[in-house]
Amino acid sequence: MPMNERPSTLVESIFRLQELADYIVPFGIRAVCDLRVADCLVGGPRSVGELAAVVGAHEGSLFRVLRALACKGIFTEVEPGVFGLTPLADLLRSDHPLSLAEAYPLMSANFRAWSEFDHTLRTGESAFEHVFGTDYYAYLATSPRDSARYDGIQRAGTRLELRAMLRAIDWGRFDHVVDVGGNNGAFLAGLLARHKHMRGTLLDLPHAVGAAPALLAEAGVGERCEVVAGSFFDGVPAGADAYVLKRVLYDWPDDRAGDLLDVVRAAMRPDSRLLLLDPVIQPADAFDVGKIYDLLSLAMLAGKARTREEVIDLLDRHGLTVTRVVETPMFPIVEAALRAPDGARSP
C-alpha cells in the first residue's frame, strides 16, 4: 500500500472497482426488462407473488433479482416482498416518453462476442466476427429475433436523440432529408412529424427497414417518406437537401467510412448538407460517452469513434468541408458541405 493511501480510501477504491467490473446487476436489469416488470408496477407497489404470476416468472428467483436491484436504487422494497418503482425503474416502463425498456435486451450473441474481447485487444479484429465468422449486420439479417431486439435498442436511443437534437439546429430549412442507414425509421419519423413540409427517404438493408413502413404510418408520416432497401455502399438517392448519418460512420474503420463518404458526396448537390450525428471522443479523462461507444464499435464491428480533429480530417480527405459543429446533450452534430472549388480545407 502506498505510504500516503489511507485504508478507508483503499476500501472505497476496491468497492468502486467491483461496482464498475460487475456484470451481475446489468444482467439483472436486462432480465427484468425482458419480463416487463416495471410495466406491472405503474399502478403502484405489488407483491412479488403477484408480479411473478403476471410476468410468468419463478417467484423466489424474481424476488432475489428485485431485492438486488433495489439495493442499487432500481425498484424499492416498500415492505417485505412488496416492490415499487423508483426514478430509475420508472425509465424501464415501456410507456415512459423516454423509455429505456428496449435498450437493454438479453442478446446472447452480443455477450458471446464480449466474452472474446481479448481477441480484439490482441489483434484489432472484431470479436463478434471472430466468434460467429460473419460481420454483425450480416448476422442480424439472418437472425430475426436478435434483429427485432436490435431494432428496440435503436428505438430507445432515438427517443433520446430526438429530444436532444431536434432543437439543436434548424431542420426546417430542409425540404428533403435522406436518412442513410436509418434502420427502422424512428429518427426520420420524429423529424417528419415535427416538420410537416418535409419529405424523407429512408435507406438501409432489407432486414433493417422491414418494420419501417408500419412505424412511419403509425407516426402519420408514411405518405411523405420513401423506404429504400439496399446497401448504402452501393449508392444513395441523389439531389436531397440533407443527408443524415446517425451513429453510422463510427461503425466503420477509416477506409470503409471513406467509401461511404464518397458515395454520399457523389449524391449531394452543391448546396446539400451532410449531418453527422456520431459519438465524438473528447480529450482528457472526463467521462465521455464517445469513448464507451468506441469500445462497442471496436468489439462488434472493428469500427471506431473519432476525435473532432479526426472527423474533420476524414471529411476533408473525401471532399467535404465542416461548416459547423453543434454540441448537444447526446453527441455533436457535425455539419459538412461539398468542398469549395478552390479546394479550401475545413476551418
CSV table of C-alpha atoms in Angstrom, one decimal, residues 280 308 312 322-327 332-335:
chain,number,residue,atom,x,y,z
A,280,VAL,CA,-17.1,12.2,-30.9
A,308,ARG,CA,-13.2,16.1,-33.6
A,312,ILE,CA,-12.7,16.9,-39.8
A,322,VAL,CA,-17.0,21.0,-42.0
A,323,THR,CA,-19.2,24.2,-41.8
A,324,ARG,CA,-20.0,24.0,-38.1
A,325,VAL,CA,-20.2,21.7,-35.1
A,326,VAL,CA,-23.2,22.0,-32.8
A,327,GLU,CA,-23.0,20.4,-29.3
A,332,PRO,CA,-22.3,16.7,-31.5
A,333,ILE,CA,-23.9,17.4,-34.8
A,334,VAL,CA,-21.2,17.8,-37.4
A,335,GLU,CA,-22.5,19.7,-40.5
